[in-house]
Amino acid sequence: VAAAAGLAACGALVSWLDAAQHSLPFGLHKVDTWRIAFGVLALPGPVVAVLLVTMRLARAGPKPGDDIPAGGAGREISRIAFLPYLRANWLTVGAVSVGSGVIAIGAAVRLWAPVIAARVFHASPMEIGTGLGATGVIGWVAGLGITALISRLYAARLGSRFSLRVLWVGAIASGAASFAMLTARSATTFFILLGVQAAIEAAGSIVSPGLLQDLGPAHLRSRLISFCVVVAMAINSIAPVLVGMLSDALKPAPDGLLIAAVVVGVAGTGLSSLIFALSETAYRRTADALP
């Protein structure tokens, strides 16, 4: 929400600077307004850094009996090393890691949204900042409410499968929103569809910690989460490249960038929904076997 508010503030600041640049002091009237806006928004950075440095952190030691439940399979799982656990549960961990990376590719439209809004819908910097900021704030707040509702309705019924179900159903909905952008005729419609995707993204972000925590026993949790995040980020990093390459191939089309982003986004959400849906049984088996 704060990041979305920053986008809106930046757009408004650029617009104000464009109107008042001639009266700016210290030679700033010769500097691009977007550079000044970014500099102003970065001013709290050093303050936040100081606040972080001055935080008092206490390292908590292990408590007696942590991760060593009484008896049988639970004791064996709790003491297993990382690589043997990974080999034993490669299907579950691989599906979550790869699926998380592929579903992030589905956000290709959101990655290129400012450029698409300017190039295809001819939106001004203020319109882009305000539009992305407002849809981000509204979308994330709506996503929080939606997630609370569906958790109350379905979490107990689905058990360990709940997080995966939210992700693959949400991926389908996000892909539909991306596809609908091809019919958009104004920046407003485009931003509304981005807001729908923001709400879906919020739901996925809220349930993902639970999904990752149930991948393994507590003593392996941080390593499993790190492994999944690294794999997902490596896969996700190809999204901008794919959109750029496809956009170059579609250069004659006036909305080639939008088409490219939608094609990559729909492919990402479609493939990720398939991966998550097919891995529900394996994930439930892994999660239910934990002590």
PDB file of N, CA, C and O in Angstrom, residues 50-95:
ATOM      1  N   VAL A  50      18.879   4.802   9.389  1.00  0.00           N
ATOM      2  CA  VAL A  50      19.318   5.051  10.766  1.00  0.00           C
ATOM      3  C   VAL A  50      18.402   4.335  11.757  1.00  0.00           C
ATOM      4  O   VAL A  50      18.866   3.734  12.736  1.00  0.00           O
ATOM      5  N   LEU A  51      17.103   4.397  11.522  1.00  0.00           N
ATOM      6  CA  LEU A  51      16.160   3.726  12.416  1.00  0.00           C
ATOM      7  C   LEU A  51      16.406   2.212  12.436  1.00  0.00           C
ATOM      8  O   LEU A  51      16.336   1.566  13.485  1.00  0.00           O
ATOM      9  N   LEU A  52      16.709   1.646  11.270  1.00  0.00           N
ATOM     10  CA  LEU A  52      16.982   0.208  11.213  1.00  0.00           C
ATOM     11  C   LEU A  52      18.261  -0.141  11.967  1.00  0.00           C
ATOM     12  O   LEU A  52      18.332  -1.148  12.679  1.00  0.00           O
ATOM     13  N   VAL A  53      19.295   0.678  11.802  1.00  0.00           N
ATOM     14  CA  VAL A  53      20.578   0.416  12.470  1.00  0.00           C
ATOM     15  C   VAL A  53      20.435   0.478  13.980  1.00  0.00           C
ATOM     16  O   VAL A  53      21.107  -0.256  14.722  1.00  0.00           O
ATOM     17  N   THR A  54      19.552   1.347  14.455  1.00  0.00           N
ATOM     18  CA  THR A  54      19.424   1.518  15.905  1.00  0.00           C
ATOM     19  C   THR A  54      18.456   0.528  16.546  1.00  0.00           C
ATOM     20  O   THR A  54      18.227   0.588  17.753  1.00  0.00           O
ATOM     21  N   MET A  55      17.877  -0.364  15.775  1.00  0.00           N
ATOM     22  CA  MET A  55      16.992  -1.372  16.357  1.00  0.00           C
ATOM     23  C   MET A  55      17.799  -2.339  17.224  1.00  0.00           C
ATOM     24  O   MET A  55      18.878  -2.774  16.839  1.00  0.00           O
ATOM     25  N   ARG A  56      17.262  -2.668  18.353  1.00  0.00           N
ATOM     26  CA  ARG A  56      17.906  -3.627  19.248  1.00  0.00           C
ATOM     27  C   ARG A  56      17.369  -5.025  18.941  1.00  0.00           C
ATOM     28  O   ARG A  56      16.176  -5.289  19.053  1.00  0.00           O
ATOM     29  N   LEU A  57      18.267  -5.897  18.558  1.00  0.00           N
ATOM     30  CA  LEU A  57      17.882  -7.254  18.190  1.00  0.00           C
ATOM     31  C   LEU A  57      18.416  -8.225  19.230  1.00  0.00           C
ATOM     32  O   LEU A  57      19.573  -8.147  19.634  1.00  0.00           O
ATOM     33  N   ALA A  58      17.579  -9.151  19.634  1.00  0.00           N
ATOM     34  CA  ALA A  58      17.991 -10.178  20.593  1.00  0.00           C
ATOM     35  C   ALA A  58      17.876 -11.535  19.915  1.00  0.00           C
ATOM     36  O   ALA A  58      16.855 -11.861  19.323  1.00  0.00           O
ATOM     37  N   ARG A  59      18.939 -12.308  20.007  1.00  0.00           N
ATOM     38  CA  ARG A  59      18.931 -13.640  19.413  1.00  0.00           C
ATOM     39  C   ARG A  59      18.368 -14.634  20.416  1.00  0.00           C
ATOM     40  O   ARG A  59      18.914 -14.810  21.508  1.00  0.00           O
ATOM     41  N   ALA A  60      17.291 -15.276  20.028  1.00  0.00           N
ATOM     42  CA  ALA A  60      16.656 -16.241  20.917  1.00  0.00           C
ATOM     43  C   ALA A  60      17.299 -17.606  20.742  1.00  0.00           C
ATOM     44  O   ALA A  60      17.466 -18.091  19.620  1.00  0.00           O
ATOM     45  N   GLY A  61      17.683 -18.226  21.820  1.00  0.00           N
ATOM     46  CA  GLY A  61      18.285 -19.545  21.775  1.00  0.00           C
ATOM     47  C   GLY A  61      17.222 -20.620  21.654  1.00  0.00           C
ATOM     48  O   GLY A  61      16.041 -20.378  21.896  1.00  0.00           O
ATOM     49  N   PRO A  62      17.614 -21.812  21.242  1.00  0.00           N
ATOM     50  CA  PRO A  62      16.632 -22.896  21.117  1.00  0.00           C
ATOM     51  C   PRO A  62      16.067 -23.304  22.460  1.00  0.00           C
ATOM     52  O   PRO A  62      16.767 -23.288  23.479  1.00  0.00           O
ATOM     53  N   LYS A  63      14.821 -23.648  22.457  1.00  0.00           N
ATOM     54  CA  LYS A  63      14.174 -24.102  23.681  1.00  0.00           C
ATOM     55  C   LYS A  63      14.303 -25.619  23.796  1.00  0.00           C
ATOM     56  O   LYS A  63      14.404 -26.322  22.792  1.00  0.00           O
ATOM     57  N   PRO A  64      14.310 -26.118  25.006  1.00  0.00           N
ATOM     58  CA  PRO A  64      14.408 -27.567  25.180  1.00  0.00           C
ATOM     59  C   PRO A  64      13.282 -28.286  24.456  1.00  0.00           C
ATOM     60  O   PRO A  64      12.114 -27.938  24.573  1.00  0.00           O
ATOM     61  N   GLY A  65      13.668 -29.280  23.651  1.00  0.00           N
ATOM     62  CA  GLY A  65      12.669 -30.073  22.946  1.00  0.00           C
ATOM     63  C   GLY A  65      12.227 -29.518  21.624  1.00  0.00           C
ATOM     64  O   GLY A  65      11.394 -30.124  20.952  1.00  0.00           O
ATOM     65  N   ASP A  66      12.775 -28.358  21.193  1.00  0.00           N
ATOM     66  CA  ASP A  66      12.375 -27.793  19.909  1.00  0.00           C
ATOM     67  C   ASP A  66      12.685 -28.756  18.773  1.00  0.00           C
ATOM     68  O   ASP A  66      13.795 -29.288  18.672  1.00  0.00           O
ATOM     69  N   ASP A  67      11.710 -28.973  17.884  1.00  0.00           N
ATOM     70  CA  ASP A  67      11.866 -29.800  16.697  1.00  0.00           C
ATOM     71  C   ASP A  67      12.186 -31.256  17.017  1.00  0.00           C
ATOM     72  O   ASP A  67      12.667 -31.986  16.153  1.00  0.00           O
ATOM     73  N   ILE A  68      11.981 -31.684  18.242  1.00  0.00           N
ATOM     74  CA  ILE A  68      12.237 -33.088  18.567  1.00  0.00           C
ATOM     75  C   ILE A  68      10.984 -33.654  19.217  1.00  0.00           C
ATOM     76  O   ILE A  68      10.931 -33.859  20.429  1.00  0.00           O
ATOM     77  N   PRO A  69       9.939 -33.874  18.445  1.00  0.00           N
ATOM     78  CA  PRO A  69       8.723 -34.428  19.008  1.00  0.00           C
ATOM     79  C   PRO A  69       8.932 -35.881  19.405  1.00  0.00           C
ATOM     80  O   PRO A  69       9.832 -36.550  18.906  1.00  0.00           O
ATOM     81  N   ALA A  70       8.095 -36.345  20.292  1.00  0.00           N
ATOM     82  CA  ALA A  70       8.247 -37.710  20.773  1.00  0.00           C
ATOM     83  C   ALA A  70       7.801 -38.706  19.723  1.00  0.00           C
ATOM     84  O   ALA A  70       6.749 -38.570  19.129  1.00  0.00           O
ATOM     85  N   GLY A  71       8.640 -39.706  19.495  1.00  0.00           N
ATOM     86  CA  GLY A  71       8.245 -40.875  18.738  1.00  0.00           C
ATOM     87  C   GLY A  71       8.411 -40.819  17.246  1.00  0.00           C
ATOM     88  O   GLY A  71       8.286 -39.796  16.618  1.00  0.00           O
ATOM     89  N   GLY A  72       8.794 -41.921  16.675  1.00  0.00           N
ATOM     90  CA  GLY A  72       8.716 -42.371  15.307  1.00  0.00           C
ATOM     91  C   GLY A  72       9.018 -41.393  14.210  1.00  0.00           C
ATOM     92  O   GLY A  72      10.040 -40.744  14.192  1.00  0.00           O
ATOM     93  N   ALA A  73       8.067 -41.323  13.239  1.00  0.00           N
ATOM     94  CA  ALA A  73       8.297 -40.573  12.004  1.00  0.00           C
ATOM     95  C   ALA A  73       8.560 -39.119  12.270  1.00  0.00           C
ATOM     96  O   ALA A  73       9.382 -38.495  11.623  1.00  0.00           O
ATOM     97  N   GLY A  74       7.865 -38.560  13.262  1.00  0.00           N
ATOM     98  CA  GLY A  74       8.071 -37.149  13.578  1.00  0.00           C
ATOM     99  C   GLY A  74       9.506 -36.875  13.968  1.00  0.00           C
ATOM    100  O   GLY A  74      10.123 -35.912  13.528  1.00  0.00           O
ATOM    101  N   ARG A  75      10.099 -37.747  14.796  1.00  0.00           N
ATOM    102  CA  ARG A  75      11.487 -37.559  15.215  1.00  0.00           C
ATOM    103  C   ARG A  75      12.428 -37.680  14.018  1.00  0.00           C
ATOM    104  O   ARG A  75      13.374 -36.903  13.865  1.00  0.00           O
ATOM    105  N   GLU A  76      12.169 -38.641  13.111  1.00  0.00           N
ATOM    106  CA  GLU A  76      13.031 -38.820  11.961  1.00  0.00           C
ATOM    107  C   GLU A  76      12.964 -37.612  11.030  1.00  0.00           C
ATOM    108  O   GLU A  76      13.976 -37.139  10.529  1.00  0.00           O
ATOM    109  N   ILE A  77      11.748 -37.094  10.781  1.00  0.00           N
ATOM    110  CA  ILE A  77      11.603 -35.939   9.902  1.00  0.00           C
ATOM    111  C   ILE A  77      12.277 -34.719  10.504  1.00  0.00           C
ATOM    112  O   ILE A  77      12.935 -33.942   9.814  1.00  0.00           O
ATOM    113  N   SER A  78      12.153 -34.548  11.823  1.00  0.00           N
ATOM    114  CA  SER A  78      12.680 -33.342  12.447  1.00  0.00           C
ATOM    115  C   SER A  78      14.191 -33.286  12.376  1.00  0.00           C
ATOM    116  O   SER A  78      14.768 -32.205  12.391  1.00  0.00           O
ATOM    117  N   ARG A  79      14.867 -34.423  12.278  1.00  0.00           N
ATOM    118  CA  ARG A  79      16.326 -34.439  12.296  1.00  0.00           C
ATOM    119  C   ARG A  79      16.945 -34.610  10.920  1.00  0.00           C
ATOM    120  O   ARG A  79      18.161 -34.586  10.792  1.00  0.00           O
ATOM    121  N   ILE A  80      16.143 -34.798   9.889  1.00  0.00           N
ATOM    122  CA  ILE A  80      16.676 -35.046   8.561  1.00  0.00           C
ATOM    123  C   ILE A  80      17.416 -33.816   8.038  1.00  0.00           C
ATOM    124  O   ILE A  80      17.039 -32.678   8.325  1.00  0.00           O
ATOM    125  N   ALA A  81      18.486 -34.052   7.274  1.00  0.00           N
ATOM    126  CA  ALA A  81      19.266 -32.946   6.707  1.00  0.00           C
ATOM    127  C   ALA A  81      18.562 -32.370   5.483  1.00  0.00           C
ATOM    128  O   ALA A  81      17.631 -32.972   4.927  1.00  0.00           O
ATOM    129  N   PHE A  82      19.045 -31.207   5.041  1.00  0.00           N
ATOM    130  CA  PHE A  82      18.367 -30.472   3.976  1.00  0.00           C
ATOM    131  C   PHE A  82      18.325 -31.253   2.662  1.00  0.00           C
ATOM    132  O   PHE A  82      17.259 -31.441   2.070  1.00  0.00           O
ATOM    133  N   LEU A  83      19.476 -31.703   2.169  1.00  0.00           N
ATOM    134  CA  LEU A  83      19.525 -32.362   0.865  1.00  0.00           C
ATOM    135  C   LEU A  83      18.726 -33.675   0.841  1.00  0.00           C
ATOM    136  O   LEU A  83      17.981 -33.917  -0.120  1.00  0.00           O
ATOM    137  N   PRO A  84      18.861 -34.536   1.871  1.00  0.00           N
ATOM    138  CA  PRO A  84      17.998 -35.729   1.864  1.00  0.00           C
ATOM    139  C   PRO A  84      16.509 -35.386   1.880  1.00  0.00           C
ATOM    140  O   PRO A  84      15.712 -36.051   1.209  1.00  0.00           O
ATOM    141  N   TYR A  85      16.135 -34.356   2.621  1.00  0.00           N
ATOM    142  CA  TYR A  85      14.717 -33.961   2.644  1.00  0.00           C
ATOM    143  C   TYR A  85      14.291 -33.447   1.273  1.00  0.00           C
ATOM    144  O   TYR A  85      13.190 -33.743   0.810  1.00  0.00           O
ATOM    145  N   LEU A  86      15.175 -32.696   0.628  1.00  0.00           N
ATOM    146  CA  LEU A  86      14.869 -32.165  -0.698  1.00  0.00           C
ATOM    147  C   LEU A  86      14.690 -33.300  -1.710  1.00  0.00           C
ATOM    148  O   LEU A  86      13.775 -33.260  -2.539  1.00  0.00           O
ATOM    149  N   ARG A  87      15.558 -34.303  -1.643  1.00  0.00           N
ATOM    150  CA  ARG A  87      15.432 -35.443  -2.553  1.00  0.00           C
ATOM    151  C   ARG A  87      14.147 -36.216  -2.292  1.00  0.00           C
ATOM    152  O   ARG A  87      13.490 -36.690  -3.218  1.00  0.00           O
ATOM    153  N   ALA A  88      13.779 -36.349  -1.026  1.00  0.00           N
ATOM    154  CA  ALA A  88      12.577 -37.115  -0.679  1.00  0.00           C
ATOM    155  C   ALA A  88      11.295 -36.378  -1.063  1.00  0.00           C
ATOM    156  O   ALA A  88      10.254 -37.014  -1.273  1.00  0.00           O
ATOM    157  N   ASN A  89      11.355 -35.048  -1.146  1.00  0.00           N
ATOM    158  CA  ASN A  89      10.152 -34.245  -1.418  1.00  0.00           C
ATOM    159  C   ASN A  89      10.364 -33.339  -2.636  1.00  0.00           C
ATOM    160  O   ASN A  89       9.822 -32.227  -2.695  1.00  0.00           O
ATOM    161  N   TRP A  90      11.122 -33.840  -3.615  1.00  0.00           N
ATOM    162  CA  TRP A  90      11.489 -33.005  -4.760  1.00  0.00           C
ATOM    163  C   TRP A  90      10.272 -32.549  -5.552  1.00  0.00           C
ATOM    164  O   TRP A  90      10.241 -31.428  -6.079  1.00  0.00           O
ATOM    165  N   LEU A  91       9.244 -33.383  -5.628  1.00  0.00           N
ATOM    166  CA  LEU A  91       8.072 -33.003  -6.410  1.00  0.00           C
ATOM    167  C   LEU A  91       7.344 -31.819  -5.779  1.00  0.00           C
ATOM    168  O   LEU A  91       6.988 -30.852  -6.467  1.00  0.00           O
ATOM    169  N   THR A  92       7.162 -31.871  -4.457  1.00  0.00           N
ATOM    170  CA  THR A  92       6.459 -30.782  -3.768  1.00  0.00           C
ATOM    171  C   THR A  92       7.263 -29.490  -3.809  1.00  0.00           C
ATOM    172  O   THR A  92       6.752 -28.431  -4.200  1.00  0.00           O
ATOM    173  N   VAL A  93       8.533 -29.579  -3.406  1.00  0.00           N
ATOM    174  CA  VAL A  93       9.372 -28.372  -3.365  1.00  0.00           C
ATOM    175  C   VAL A  93       9.568 -27.812  -4.773  1.00  0.00           C
ATOM    176  O   VAL A  93       9.529 -26.592  -4.984  1.00  0.00           O
ATOM    177  N   GLY A  94       9.771 -28.693  -5.744  1.00  0.00           N
ATOM    178  CA  GLY A  94       9.956 -28.234  -7.119  1.00  0.00           C
ATOM    179  C   GLY A  94       8.715 -27.558  -7.667  1.00  0.00           C
ATOM    180  O   GLY A  94       8.801 -26.524  -8.336  1.00  0.00           O
ATOM    181  N   ALA A  95       7.542 -28.127  -7.379  1.00  0.00           N
ATOM    182  CA  ALA A  95       6.300 -27.533  -7.880  1.00  0.00           C
ATOM    183  C   ALA A  95       6.070 -26.153  -7.285  1.00  0.00           C
ATOM    184  O   ALA A  95       5.686 -25.210  -7.993  1.00  0.00           O
TER     185      ALA A  95
END
